[in-house]
Backbone as a chain_set.jsonl record, in Angstrom:
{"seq": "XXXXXXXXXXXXXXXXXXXXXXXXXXXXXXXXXXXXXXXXXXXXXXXXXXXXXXXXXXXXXXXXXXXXXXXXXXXXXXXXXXXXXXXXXXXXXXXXX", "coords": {"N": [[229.88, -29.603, -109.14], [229.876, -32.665, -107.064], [230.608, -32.815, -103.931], [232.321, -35.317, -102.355], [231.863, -38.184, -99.982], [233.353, -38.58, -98.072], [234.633, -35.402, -97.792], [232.022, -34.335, -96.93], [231.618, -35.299, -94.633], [234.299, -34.32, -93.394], [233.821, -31.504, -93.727], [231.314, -31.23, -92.419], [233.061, -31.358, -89.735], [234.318, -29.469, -89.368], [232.582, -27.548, -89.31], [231.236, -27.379, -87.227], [233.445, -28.06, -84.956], [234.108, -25.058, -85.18], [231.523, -23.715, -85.434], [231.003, -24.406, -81.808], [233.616, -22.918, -81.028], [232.611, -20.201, -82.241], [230.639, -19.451, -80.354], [231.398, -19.186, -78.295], [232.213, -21.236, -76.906], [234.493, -23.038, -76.215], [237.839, -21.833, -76.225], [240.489, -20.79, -78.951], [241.797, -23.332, -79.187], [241.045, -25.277, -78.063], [239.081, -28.532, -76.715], [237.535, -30.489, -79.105], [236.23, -32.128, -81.714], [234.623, -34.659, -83.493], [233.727, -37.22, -85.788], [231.709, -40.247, -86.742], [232.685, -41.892, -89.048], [230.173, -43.431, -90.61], [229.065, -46.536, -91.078], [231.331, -47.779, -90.939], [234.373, -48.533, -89.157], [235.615, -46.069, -88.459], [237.019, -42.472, -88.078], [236.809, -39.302, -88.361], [238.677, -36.529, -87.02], [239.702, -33.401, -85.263], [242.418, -31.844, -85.681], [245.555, -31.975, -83.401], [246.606, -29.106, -82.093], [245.253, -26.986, -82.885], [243.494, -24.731, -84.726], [240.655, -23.152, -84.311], [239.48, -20.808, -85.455], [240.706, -20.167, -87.7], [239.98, -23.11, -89.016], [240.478, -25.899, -91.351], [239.358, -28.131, -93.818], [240.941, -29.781, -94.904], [242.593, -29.974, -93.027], [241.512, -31.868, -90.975], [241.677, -35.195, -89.665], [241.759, -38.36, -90.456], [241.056, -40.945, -89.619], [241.093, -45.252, -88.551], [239.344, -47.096, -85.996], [241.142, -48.292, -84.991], [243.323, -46.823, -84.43], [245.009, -46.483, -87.179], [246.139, -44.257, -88.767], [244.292, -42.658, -91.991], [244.602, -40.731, -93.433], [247.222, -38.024, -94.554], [249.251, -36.029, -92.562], [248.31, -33.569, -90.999], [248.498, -34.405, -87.007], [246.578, -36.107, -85.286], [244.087, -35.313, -82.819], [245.005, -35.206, -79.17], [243.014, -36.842, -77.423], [242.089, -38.782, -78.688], [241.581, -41.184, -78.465], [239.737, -41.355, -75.952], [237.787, -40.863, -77.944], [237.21, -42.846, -80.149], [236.76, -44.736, -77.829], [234.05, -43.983, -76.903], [232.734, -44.238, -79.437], [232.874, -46.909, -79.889], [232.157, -48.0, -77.903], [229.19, -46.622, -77.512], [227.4, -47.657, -80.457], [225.31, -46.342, -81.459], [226.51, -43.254, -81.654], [227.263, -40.647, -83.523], [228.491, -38.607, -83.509], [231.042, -36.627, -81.49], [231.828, -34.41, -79.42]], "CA": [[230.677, -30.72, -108.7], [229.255, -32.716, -105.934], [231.273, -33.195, -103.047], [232.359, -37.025, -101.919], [230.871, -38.308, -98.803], [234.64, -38.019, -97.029], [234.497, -34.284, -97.959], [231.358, -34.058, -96.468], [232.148, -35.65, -93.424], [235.384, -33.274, -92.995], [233.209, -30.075, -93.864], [230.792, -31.292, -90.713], [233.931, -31.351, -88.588], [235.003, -27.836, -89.426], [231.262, -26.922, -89.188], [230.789, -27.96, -85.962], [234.34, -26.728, -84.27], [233.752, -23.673, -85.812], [230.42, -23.286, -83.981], [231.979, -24.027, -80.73], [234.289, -21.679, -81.063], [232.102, -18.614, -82.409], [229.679, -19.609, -79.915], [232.318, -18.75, -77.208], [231.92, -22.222, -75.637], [235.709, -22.995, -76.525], [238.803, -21.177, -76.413], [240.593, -21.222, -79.991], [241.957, -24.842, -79.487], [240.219, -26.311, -76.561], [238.283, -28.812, -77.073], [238.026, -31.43, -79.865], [235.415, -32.824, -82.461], [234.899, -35.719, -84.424], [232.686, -37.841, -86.51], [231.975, -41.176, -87.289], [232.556, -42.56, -90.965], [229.252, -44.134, -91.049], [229.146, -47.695, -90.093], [232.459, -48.508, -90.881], [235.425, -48.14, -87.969], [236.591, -45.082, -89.209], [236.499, -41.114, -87.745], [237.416, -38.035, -88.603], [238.799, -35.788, -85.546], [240.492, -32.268, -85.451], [243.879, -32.047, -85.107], [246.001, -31.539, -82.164], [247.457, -27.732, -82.21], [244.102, -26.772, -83.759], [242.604, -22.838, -84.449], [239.674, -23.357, -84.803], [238.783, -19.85, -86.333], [241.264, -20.728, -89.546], [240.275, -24.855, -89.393], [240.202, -26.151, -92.924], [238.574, -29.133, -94.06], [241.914, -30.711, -95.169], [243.671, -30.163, -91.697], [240.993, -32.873, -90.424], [242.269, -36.216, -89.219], [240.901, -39.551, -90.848], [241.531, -42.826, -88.769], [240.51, -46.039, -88.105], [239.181, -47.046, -85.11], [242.534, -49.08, -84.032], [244.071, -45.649, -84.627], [245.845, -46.506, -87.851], [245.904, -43.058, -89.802], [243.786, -42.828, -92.805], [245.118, -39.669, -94.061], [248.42, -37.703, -94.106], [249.163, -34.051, -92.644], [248.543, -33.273, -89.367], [248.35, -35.585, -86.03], [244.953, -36.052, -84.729], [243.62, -34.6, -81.401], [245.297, -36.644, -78.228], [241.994, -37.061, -77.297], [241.311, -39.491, -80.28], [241.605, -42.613, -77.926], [238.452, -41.528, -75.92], [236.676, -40.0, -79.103], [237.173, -43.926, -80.158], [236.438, -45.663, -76.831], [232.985, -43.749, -77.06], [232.335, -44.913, -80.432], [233.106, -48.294, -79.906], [230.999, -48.727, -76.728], [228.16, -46.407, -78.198], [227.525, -47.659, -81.937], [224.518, -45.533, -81.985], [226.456, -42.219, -81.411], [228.078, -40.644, -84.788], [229.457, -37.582, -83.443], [231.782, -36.523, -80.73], [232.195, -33.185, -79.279]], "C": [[230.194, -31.153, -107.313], [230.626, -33.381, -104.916], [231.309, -35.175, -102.332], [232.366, -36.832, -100.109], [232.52, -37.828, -97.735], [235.03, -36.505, -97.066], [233.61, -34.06, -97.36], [231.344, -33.877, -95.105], [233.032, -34.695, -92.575], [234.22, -31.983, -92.588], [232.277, -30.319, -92.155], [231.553, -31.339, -89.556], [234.057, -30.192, -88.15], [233.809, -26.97, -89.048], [231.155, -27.004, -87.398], [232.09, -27.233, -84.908], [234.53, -25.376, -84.688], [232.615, -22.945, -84.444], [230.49, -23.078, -82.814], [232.211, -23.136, -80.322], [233.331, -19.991, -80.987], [230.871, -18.367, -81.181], [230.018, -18.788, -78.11], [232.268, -19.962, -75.803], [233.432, -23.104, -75.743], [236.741, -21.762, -76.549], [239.454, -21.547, -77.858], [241.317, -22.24, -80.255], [241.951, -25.78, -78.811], [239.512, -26.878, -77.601], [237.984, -29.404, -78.683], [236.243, -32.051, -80.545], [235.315, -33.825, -83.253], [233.487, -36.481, -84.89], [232.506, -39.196, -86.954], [231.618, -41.561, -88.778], [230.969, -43.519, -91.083], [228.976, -45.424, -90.041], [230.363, -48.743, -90.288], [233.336, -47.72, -89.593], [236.029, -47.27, -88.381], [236.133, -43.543, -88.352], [237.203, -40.295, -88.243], [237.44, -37.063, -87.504], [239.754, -34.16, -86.064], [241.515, -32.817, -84.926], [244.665, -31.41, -83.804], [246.544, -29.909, -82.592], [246.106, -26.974, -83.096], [244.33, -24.753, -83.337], [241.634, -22.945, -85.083], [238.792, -21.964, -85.866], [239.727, -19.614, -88.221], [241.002, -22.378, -90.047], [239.945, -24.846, -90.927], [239.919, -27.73, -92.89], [240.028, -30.219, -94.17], [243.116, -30.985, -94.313], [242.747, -31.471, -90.805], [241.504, -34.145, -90.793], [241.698, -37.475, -89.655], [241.622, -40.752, -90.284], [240.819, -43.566, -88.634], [240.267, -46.356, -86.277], [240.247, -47.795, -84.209], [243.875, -48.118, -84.173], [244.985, -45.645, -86.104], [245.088, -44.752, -88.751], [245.773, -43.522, -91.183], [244.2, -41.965, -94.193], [246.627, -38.987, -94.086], [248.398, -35.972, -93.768], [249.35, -34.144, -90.917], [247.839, -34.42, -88.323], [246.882, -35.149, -85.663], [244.954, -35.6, -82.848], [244.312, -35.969, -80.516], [244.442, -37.366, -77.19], [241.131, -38.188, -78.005], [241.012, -41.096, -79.229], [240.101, -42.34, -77.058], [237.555, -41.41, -77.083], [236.64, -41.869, -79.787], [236.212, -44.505, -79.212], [234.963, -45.768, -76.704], [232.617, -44.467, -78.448], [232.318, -46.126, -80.138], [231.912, -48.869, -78.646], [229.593, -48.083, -77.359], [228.076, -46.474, -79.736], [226.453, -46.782, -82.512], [224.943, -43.683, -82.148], [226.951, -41.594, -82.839], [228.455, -38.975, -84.313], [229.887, -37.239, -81.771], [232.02, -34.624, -80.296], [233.245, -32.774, -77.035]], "O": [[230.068, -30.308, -106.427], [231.405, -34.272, -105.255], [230.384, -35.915, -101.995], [232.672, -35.924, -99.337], [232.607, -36.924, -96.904], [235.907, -36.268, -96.235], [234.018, -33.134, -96.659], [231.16, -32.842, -94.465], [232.754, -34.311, -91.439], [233.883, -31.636, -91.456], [232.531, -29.756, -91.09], [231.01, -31.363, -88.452], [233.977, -29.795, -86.987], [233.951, -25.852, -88.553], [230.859, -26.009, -86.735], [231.913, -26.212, -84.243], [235.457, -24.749, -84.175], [232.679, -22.278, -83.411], [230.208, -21.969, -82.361], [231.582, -22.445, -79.522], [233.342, -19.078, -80.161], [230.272, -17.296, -81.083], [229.344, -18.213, -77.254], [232.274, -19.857, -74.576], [233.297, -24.137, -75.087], [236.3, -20.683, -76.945], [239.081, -22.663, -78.219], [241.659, -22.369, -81.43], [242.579, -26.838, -78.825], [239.253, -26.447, -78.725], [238.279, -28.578, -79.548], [235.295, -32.313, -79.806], [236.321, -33.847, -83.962], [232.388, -36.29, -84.371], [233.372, -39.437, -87.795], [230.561, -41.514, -89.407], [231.003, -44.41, -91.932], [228.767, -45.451, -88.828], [230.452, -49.935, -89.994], [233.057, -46.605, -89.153], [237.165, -47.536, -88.773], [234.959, -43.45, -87.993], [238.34, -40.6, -88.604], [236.367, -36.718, -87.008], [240.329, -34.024, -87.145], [241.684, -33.747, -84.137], [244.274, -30.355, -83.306], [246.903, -29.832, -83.767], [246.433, -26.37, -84.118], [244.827, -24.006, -82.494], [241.592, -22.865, -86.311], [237.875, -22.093, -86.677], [239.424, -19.141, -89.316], [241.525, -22.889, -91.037], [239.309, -23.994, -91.547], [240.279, -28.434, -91.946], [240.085, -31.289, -93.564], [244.111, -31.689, -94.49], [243.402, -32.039, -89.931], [241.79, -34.381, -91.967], [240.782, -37.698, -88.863], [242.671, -41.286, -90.646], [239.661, -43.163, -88.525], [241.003, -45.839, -85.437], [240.206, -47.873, -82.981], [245.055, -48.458, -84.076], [245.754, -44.686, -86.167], [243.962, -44.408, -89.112], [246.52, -44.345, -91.714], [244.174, -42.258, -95.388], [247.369, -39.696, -93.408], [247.847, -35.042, -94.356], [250.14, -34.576, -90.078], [246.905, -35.153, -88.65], [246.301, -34.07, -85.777], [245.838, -35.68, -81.995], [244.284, -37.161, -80.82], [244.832, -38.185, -76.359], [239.925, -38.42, -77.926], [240.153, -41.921, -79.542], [239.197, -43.09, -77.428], [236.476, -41.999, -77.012], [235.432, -42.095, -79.86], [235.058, -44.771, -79.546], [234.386, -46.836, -76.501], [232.063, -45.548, -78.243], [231.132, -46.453, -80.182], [231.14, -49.828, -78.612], [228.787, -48.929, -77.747], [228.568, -45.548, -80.381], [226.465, -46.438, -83.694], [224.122, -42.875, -82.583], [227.043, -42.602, -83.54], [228.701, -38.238, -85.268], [229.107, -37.573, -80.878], [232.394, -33.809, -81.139], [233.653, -31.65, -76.74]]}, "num_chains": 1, "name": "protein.A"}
């Protein structure tokens, strides 16, 4: 079963604060990741109250870039307004850490 590209997306979230974390360059919910959907206005961010050594793919945050939530569950990092602001001024960047 092949995974859909918004699954993918997630999994590189969790991949990535994961790393962080095991890397010991985070504490277990310092510190905030995110991704951009491509080249549409869209990201995927960890959520606020995070642990990063249990994150799960389906605790990640899907929004547009005018913040409307994409997904339902948990609130997104309160960080999401820069993790935006960067996107929006850099269109070449596609991830956030």
């Amino acid at each position: 079963m092949s995974l859909t590209k918004e699954n993918k997306l997630r999994i590189e979230v969790v991949d990535g604060a994961k790393a962080i974390f095991n890397k010991g360059l985070v504490e277990a919910g310092e510190g905030n990741v995110s991704i951009r959907n491509g080249r549409k206005e869209e990201l995927f961010i960890t959520p606020s109250f995070n642990q990063y050594s249990t994150l799960k793919k389906d605790e990640i945050v899907h929004l547009s870039f005018d913040g409307t939530p994409l997904s339902t569950g948990k609130l997104p990092s309160t960080e999401v307004k820069m993790h935006i602001a960067i996107y929006k001024s850099r269109p070449k960047v596609q991830s956030v850490i």
